[in-house]
Structures are given as C-alpha cells and as structure tokens.
mmCIF file of C-alpha atoms in Angstrom:
data_model
loop_
_atom_site.group_PDB
_atom_site.id
_atom_site.type_symbol
_atom_site.label_atom_id
_atom_site.label_comp_id
_atom_site.label_asym_id
_atom_site.label_seq_id
_atom_site.Cartn_x
_atom_site.Cartn_y
_atom_site.Cartn_z
ATOM 1 C CA MET A 268 59.242 48.486 77.756
ATOM 2 C CA ILE A 269 61.909 48.594 75.065
ATOM 3 C CA ALA A 270 65.466 49.014 76.379
ATOM 4 C CA LEU A 271 68.166 50.362 74.108
ATOM 5 C CA ALA A 272 70.719 51.586 76.635
ATOM 6 C CA GLY A 273 73.124 48.772 75.823
ATOM 7 C CA GLU A 274 75.351 46.797 78.140
ATOM 8 C CA ASN A 275 75.293 47.016 81.909
ATOM 9 C CA LEU A 276 78.036 49.322 83.220
ATOM 10 C CA LEU A 277 78.089 47.835 86.713
ATOM 11 C CA GLN A 278 78.349 44.282 85.372
ATOM 12 C CA LEU A 279 81.512 45.262 83.499
ATOM 13 C CA LEU A 280 83.204 46.276 86.777
ATOM 14 C CA ASP A 281 84.533 44.129 89.609
ATOM 15 C CA GLU A 282 83.251 44.589 93.164
ATOM 16 C CA PRO A 283 86.012 47.004 94.340
ATOM 17 C CA ALA A 284 85.388 49.235 91.310
ATOM 18 C CA ARG A 285 81.611 49.203 91.916
ATOM 19 C CA VAL A 286 82.110 50.187 95.571
ATOM 20 C CA TRP A 287 84.510 52.975 94.540
ATOM 21 C CA LEU A 288 82.051 54.200 91.915
ATOM 22 C CA ALA A 289 79.104 54.258 94.328
ATOM 23 C CA ALA A 290 81.099 56.343 96.806
ATOM 24 C CA LYS A 291 81.618 59.094 94.218
ATOM 25 C CA GLY A 292 77.954 59.575 93.346
ATOM 26 C CA GLN A 293 75.020 61.306 94.980
ATOM 27 C CA ARG A 294 72.223 58.803 95.548
ATOM 28 C CA ARG A 295 68.590 59.804 95.277
ATOM 29 C CA VAL A 296 65.312 57.884 95.329
ATOM 30 C CA TYR A 297 62.452 58.857 92.993
ATOM 31 C CA ALA A 298 58.780 57.945 93.274
ATOM 32 C CA ASP A 299 56.952 56.198 90.451
ATOM 33 C CA GLY A 300 56.228 58.704 87.690
ATOM 34 C CA GLU A 301 58.474 61.405 89.150
ATOM 35 C CA MET A 302 60.307 63.586 86.643
ATOM 36 C CA ILE A 303 64.073 63.144 87.005
ATOM 37 C CA HIS A 304 64.968 65.824 84.494
ATOM 38 C CA ASN A 305 63.352 67.655 81.611
ATOM 39 C CA ARG A 306 64.416 67.930 78.027
ATOM 40 C CA GLY A 307 66.413 71.135 77.641
ATOM 41 C CA ASP A 308 67.845 71.103 81.181
ATOM 42 C CA ARG A 309 71.442 72.290 81.249
ATOM 43 C CA LYS A 310 72.612 70.929 84.606
ATOM 44 C CA PRO A 311 75.253 68.332 83.676
ATOM 45 C CA ALA A 312 75.236 64.962 85.425
ATOM 46 C CA MET A 313 75.732 61.352 84.453
ATOM 47 C CA ALA A 314 73.385 58.862 86.102
ATOM 48 C CA ILE A 315 73.557 55.166 86.942
ATOM 49 C CA VAL A 316 70.297 53.371 87.695
ATOM 50 C CA ILE A 317 70.694 51.315 90.871
ATOM 51 C CA SER A 318 67.139 49.994 91.167
ATOM 52 C CA GLY A 319 63.871 50.570 89.349
ATOM 53 C CA GLN A 320 63.896 51.887 85.783
ATOM 54 C CA VAL A 321 64.106 55.202 83.936
ATOM 55 C CA GLN A 322 62.006 55.959 80.877
ATOM 56 C CA LEU A 323 63.620 58.305 78.371
ATOM 57 C CA CYS A 324 61.016 60.080 76.284
ATOM 58 C CA ARG A 325 59.939 63.369 74.742
ATOM 59 C CA ILE A 326 56.840 64.871 76.279
ATOM 60 C CA HIS A 327 55.249 67.296 73.806
ATOM 61 C CA ALA A 328 53.203 70.384 74.548
ATOM 62 C CA ASP A 329 49.957 68.505 73.878
ATOM 63 C CA GLY A 330 50.897 65.910 76.509
ATOM 64 C CA ALA A 331 51.838 63.204 73.998
ATOM 65 C CA ASN A 332 54.660 60.982 75.211
ATOM 66 C CA HIS A 333 57.135 59.996 72.477
ATOM 67 C CA PHE A 334 58.871 56.942 73.933
ATOM 68 C CA VAL A 335 62.608 56.477 73.305
ATOM 69 C CA SER A 336 63.997 53.810 75.628
ATOM 70 C CA VAL A 337 64.144 52.373 79.143
ATOM 71 C CA VAL A 338 67.311 52.374 81.236
ATOM 72 C CA LYS A 339 67.530 49.373 83.571
ATOM 73 C CA PRO A 340 69.501 48.737 86.788
ATOM 74 C CA GLY A 341 73.250 48.874 86.246
ATOM 75 C CA GLN A 342 72.941 50.895 83.049
ATOM 76 C CA HIS A 343 73.918 54.546 82.761
ATOM 77 C CA TYR A 344 72.830 57.566 80.739
ATOM 78 C CA GLY A 345 73.542 61.278 80.447
ATOM 79 C CA ASP A 346 77.324 61.146 80.023
ATOM 80 C CA ILE A 347 77.043 63.090 76.749
ATOM 81 C CA VAL A 348 76.002 66.248 78.644
ATOM 82 C CA MET A 349 79.305 66.212 80.522
ATOM 83 C CA PHE A 350 81.134 67.399 77.420
ATOM 84 C CA GLY A 351 80.483 71.052 76.646
ATOM 85 C CA ARG A 352 77.318 72.879 77.618
ATOM 86 C CA ARG A 353 74.865 70.475 76.076
ATOM 87 C CA LYS A 354 71.181 70.436 76.887
ATOM 88 C CA ARG A 355 69.291 67.318 77.879
ATOM 89 C CA THR A 356 67.799 65.790 74.742
ATOM 90 C CA HIS A 357 65.052 63.786 76.487
ATOM 91 C CA ASP A 358 62.780 63.829 79.491
ATOM 92 C CA ALA A 359 63.583 61.200 82.114
ATOM 93 C CA VAL A 360 60.792 59.695 84.231
ATOM 94 C CA ALA A 361 61.003 57.099 87.016
ATOM 95 C CA LEU A 362 59.188 53.804 86.385
ATOM 96 C CA GLY A 363 58.349 52.472 89.794
ATOM 97 C CA GLU A 364 60.357 53.567 92.828
ATOM 98 C CA THR A 365 63.779 54.211 91.347
ATOM 99 C CA THR A 366 67.192 54.745 92.917
ATOM 100 C CA ILE A 367 69.838 56.623 90.943
ATOM 101 C CA ASP A 368 73.452 57.609 91.577
ATOM 102 C CA HIS A 369 74.147 61.022 90.033
ATOM 103 C CA TYR A 370 77.627 62.243 89.072
ATOM 104 C CA ASP A 371 78.117 65.985 88.602
ATOM 105 C CA HIS A 372 80.993 67.456 86.607
ATOM 106 C CA ALA A 373 83.525 67.214 89.456
ATOM 107 C CA ALA A 374 82.566 63.612 90.230
ATOM 108 C CA PHE A 375 82.653 62.685 86.551
ATOM 109 C CA GLU A 376 86.177 64.063 86.232
ATOM 110 C CA THR A 377 87.143 61.828 89.159
ATOM 111 C CA LEU A 378 85.647 58.801 87.381
ATOM 112 C CA LEU A 379 87.878 59.469 84.393
ATOM 113 C CA GLY A 380 90.865 58.823 86.640
ATOM 114 C CA HIS A 381 89.855 55.186 87.220
ATOM 115 C CA PRO A 382 91.111 53.032 84.307
ATOM 116 C CA ASP A 383 88.555 50.244 84.783
ATOM 117 C CA VAL A 384 85.639 52.706 84.787
ATOM 118 C CA VAL A 385 86.976 54.503 81.714
ATOM 119 C CA ARG A 386 87.448 51.185 79.897
ATOM 120 C CA ALA A 387 83.861 50.166 80.695
ATOM 121 C CA LEU A 388 82.438 53.541 79.602
ATOM 122 C CA TYR A 389 84.419 53.431 76.360
ATOM 123 C CA HIS A 390 83.278 49.862 75.711
ATOM 124 C CA ILE A 391 79.611 50.807 76.092
ATOM 125 C CA THR A 392 79.974 54.031 74.086
ATOM 126 C CA ALA A 393 81.535 52.122 71.192
ATOM 127 C CA LEU A 394 78.682 49.595 71.231
ATOM 128 C CA ARG A 395 76.048 52.337 71.370
ATOM 129 C CA LEU A 396 77.640 54.131 68.422
ATOM 130 C CA ASN A 397 77.759 50.928 66.418
ATOM 131 C CA GLY A 398 74.137 50.210 67.283
ATOM 132 C CA SER A 399 73.049 53.726 66.280
ATOM 133 C CA LEU A 400 74.816 53.434 62.928
ATOM 134 C CA ALA A 401 73.247 50.030 62.320
ATOM 135 C CA MET A 402 69.777 51.322 63.192
ATOM 136 C CA SER A 403 70.236 54.321 60.889
ATOM 137 C CA ASP A 404 71.290 52.017 58.070
ATOM 138 C CA ASP A 405 68.334 49.713 58.724
ATOM 139 C CA LEU A 406 65.901 52.642 58.595
ATOM 140 C CA ARG A 407 67.206 53.585 55.167
ATOM 141 C CA SER A 408 67.570 50.149 53.624
ATOM 142 C CA LEU A 409 65.221 47.593 55.181
ATOM 143 C CA PRO A 410 61.482 47.073 54.844
ATOM 144 C CA ARG A 411 59.918 48.199 58.101
ATOM 145 C CA GLU A 412 58.670 44.734 59.079
ATOM 146 C CA VAL A 413 62.242 43.414 58.760
ATOM 147 C CA HIS A 414 63.595 46.294 60.829
ATOM 148 C CA LEU A 415 60.890 45.572 63.405
ATOM 149 C CA ALA A 416 61.917 41.915 63.505
ATOM 150 C CA LYS A 417 65.555 42.900 64.114
ATOM 151 C CA LEU A 418 64.473 45.197 66.943
ATOM 152 C CA LEU A 419 62.455 42.403 68.572
ATOM 153 C CA LEU A 420 65.417 40.028 68.291
ATOM 154 C CA TYR A 421 67.642 42.622 69.954
ATOM 155 C CA GLN A 422 65.210 42.838 72.865
ATOM 156 C CA TRP A 423 65.119 39.036 73.051
ATOM 157 C CA ARG A 424 68.910 38.930 73.417
ATOM 158 C CA GLN A 425 68.929 41.784 75.915
ATOM 159 C CA GLY A 426 66.288 39.972 77.960
ATOM 160 C CA GLY A 427 68.431 36.880 78.324
ATOM 161 C CA GLY A 428 66.377 34.806 75.920
ATOM 162 C CA LEU A 429 62.919 35.610 77.283
ATOM 163 C CA THR A 430 60.445 35.359 74.414
ATOM 164 C CA VAL A 431 57.844 37.696 75.936
ATOM 165 C CA ILE A 432 58.807 41.306 75.195
ATOM 166 C CA PRO A 433 56.868 43.894 77.221
ATOM 167 C CA CYS A 434 56.054 46.856 74.981
ATOM 168 C CA THR A 435 53.215 48.715 73.329
ATOM 169 C CA GLN A 436 52.576 49.476 69.680
ATOM 170 C CA GLU A 437 53.207 53.133 70.557
ATOM 171 C CA ASP A 438 56.676 52.212 71.878
ATOM 172 C CA LEU A 439 57.575 50.352 68.711
ATOM 173 C CA ALA A 440 56.125 53.017 66.425
ATOM 174 C CA GLY A 441 58.163 55.715 68.166
ATOM 175 C CA LEU A 442 61.388 53.758 67.789
ATOM 176 C CA LEU A 443 60.831 53.075 64.088
ATOM 177 C CA GLY A 444 59.596 56.590 63.374
ATOM 178 C CA THR A 445 56.243 55.492 62.039
ATOM 179 C CA SER A 446 52.577 55.742 62.973
ATOM 180 C CA VAL A 447 50.743 53.328 65.263
ATOM 181 C CA MET A 448 48.483 52.390 62.339
ATOM 182 C CA SER A 449 51.499 51.458 60.209
ATOM 183 C CA MET A 450 53.054 49.564 63.118
ATOM 184 C CA SER A 451 49.873 47.477 63.374
ATOM 185 C CA LYS A 452 50.397 46.450 59.741
ATOM 186 C CA TYR A 453 54.035 45.478 60.339
ATOM 187 C CA LEU A 454 53.105 43.403 63.386
ATOM 188 C CA ALA A 455 50.292 41.766 61.416
ATOM 189 C CA ALA A 456 52.778 40.816 58.678
ATOM 190 C CA LEU A 457 54.970 39.007 61.217
ATOM 191 C CA LYS A 458 51.913 37.331 62.732
ATOM 192 C CA ARG A 459 50.820 36.012 59.326
ATOM 193 C CA GLU A 460 54.235 34.378 59.009
ATOM 194 C CA GLY A 461 53.651 32.666 62.369
ATOM 195 C CA LEU A 462 56.698 34.418 63.835
ATOM 196 C CA ILE A 463 55.061 36.380 66.653
ATOM 197 C CA GLU A 464 51.893 36.784 68.661
ATOM 198 C CA THR A 465 50.672 40.015 70.212
ATOM 199 C CA GLY A 466 48.915 40.516 73.520
ATOM 200 C CA TYR A 467 48.166 43.262 75.981
ATOM 201 C CA ARG A 468 51.316 45.420 76.108
ATOM 202 C CA GLN A 469 53.524 42.610 74.849
ATOM 203 C CA VAL A 470 54.887 40.801 71.817
ATOM 204 C CA VAL A 471 55.681 37.075 72.012
ATOM 205 C CA LEU A 472 58.349 35.536 69.778
ATOM 206 C CA ASN A 473 57.092 32.090 68.766
ATOM 207 C CA ASP A 474 60.499 30.857 67.596
ATOM 208 C CA PRO A 475 63.432 33.324 67.824
ATOM 209 C CA GLN A 476 65.702 31.123 65.706
ATOM 210 C CA ARG A 477 63.130 30.956 62.932
ATOM 211 C CA LEU A 478 62.670 34.719 63.181
ATOM 212 C CA LYS A 479 66.447 35.182 62.813
ATOM 213 C CA GLN A 480 66.430 33.023 59.703
ATOM 214 C CA TRP A 481 63.460 34.973 58.298
ATOM 215 C CA VAL A 482 65.416 38.209 58.752
ATOM 216 C CA ARG A 483 68.559 36.774 57.132
ATOM 217 C CA GLU A 484 66.612 35.734 54.055
ATOM 218 C CA ARG A 485 65.360 39.305 53.565
ATOM 219 C CA ILE A 486 68.632 41.166 53.959
ATOM 220 C CA VAL A 487 70.436 41.599 50.664
ATOM 221 C CA PRO A 488 74.153 40.715 51.084
#
C-alpha cells in the first residue's frame, strides 16, 4: 500500500520522550478491517499508530473505496482536527490487527507543553506541507507518467530502498486523480522504457537510479 504520511514521529523522539508520550494517550486495539473513524466525524483526537497499519480512504455511497494513504507504525495522523471544530476528512480503517494511541483535546494540549514533541510535530508538518505543494505542482506541470515515476521513487525511499512497492493500480490512480484505465497506460509507458515491472498488487523498480535519471531528463529546469 502507498504510504504518504511522512516521517516517523516516534523515531524523531528519544526513549524518555516516547515513554512520556505513550503515558498521555489512550491505547486501543482494532481488528483487521475495523472502522476507526468515519469521514465527517467531529470528535477531535490525534492518533499514533503503534502496530499494524491504518488505511486512510474515502468510502462512497456506492461502496467504492477511494484510497488516499497508509499510516505505518510510529507515524501519526489527525492532528489537524485538534484546531477548531473540523470534521474528519477521511475514513480510517485498520489493516491487520492494529494498535493505536489516541490523544483527545486535553491530552493534545499536554503534548504541546513538551518541547521535543512539539519540535517533532512541527518538523513533520513542515515536510508534509512541502510535499503537498510539490505534489500539487507536479499535477499541474508534469506528464502523468513522470509524476507516477516520482511517486514510485518516493515510496522506494520511504521503504528503505526496497524495490518492490506493494500497491494496486487503483491505489495509484486515486493518488494521481486519474482513472484505472489511464493508470494502466502510464505504467505501460514506464515498462516500455524498461524502468519497472508490474505484478500482482505490486510494482517493481528495475533500477531506481536509472528511473531517477529518466525523471530528471523530463523535468524542465
């Protein structure tokens, strides 16, 4: 699954800060496929995934699942709803048995009193904002197959250099705002260049460095 939640909050903290943080949250375990919250919910709470994974998506009235991202252990989500009376923008579903620490408004206010936690949250927020701006710019200015290549390279870096990226064409199409049929064409274009191979629920990068060079050559300075 494609993960776009950014850096790992817990990895940015030392052990004392992680222990302090865990003590402030309310831990809950979810079964595979269990709904954690629905889009439109108003109950404010930030969440940190401790184990398992959380799929953020939009489930439409016809049952279609519009995939957005996966949040992995150590990453957090939902802090935006702590400011004002914002509604949840996505559905959140557990992938596998998943353990989450939840922080309600009172707990979140306590977190803001810990300088190391605030520094880590600010660091990740700044990176997410930069990534969102870059993705928006790419959507406007790049051919879709080049944008797709950049997305696959991002997943390669996030995965620690693993060249097998678990995902479906539906996942990729949702992220690029295109149809599955069009996504098949973009993947085929990269395959013709010998840059990737596709398999069941996965994309394999044949040579990430060559793919990076291919992208560079197609981005106008």
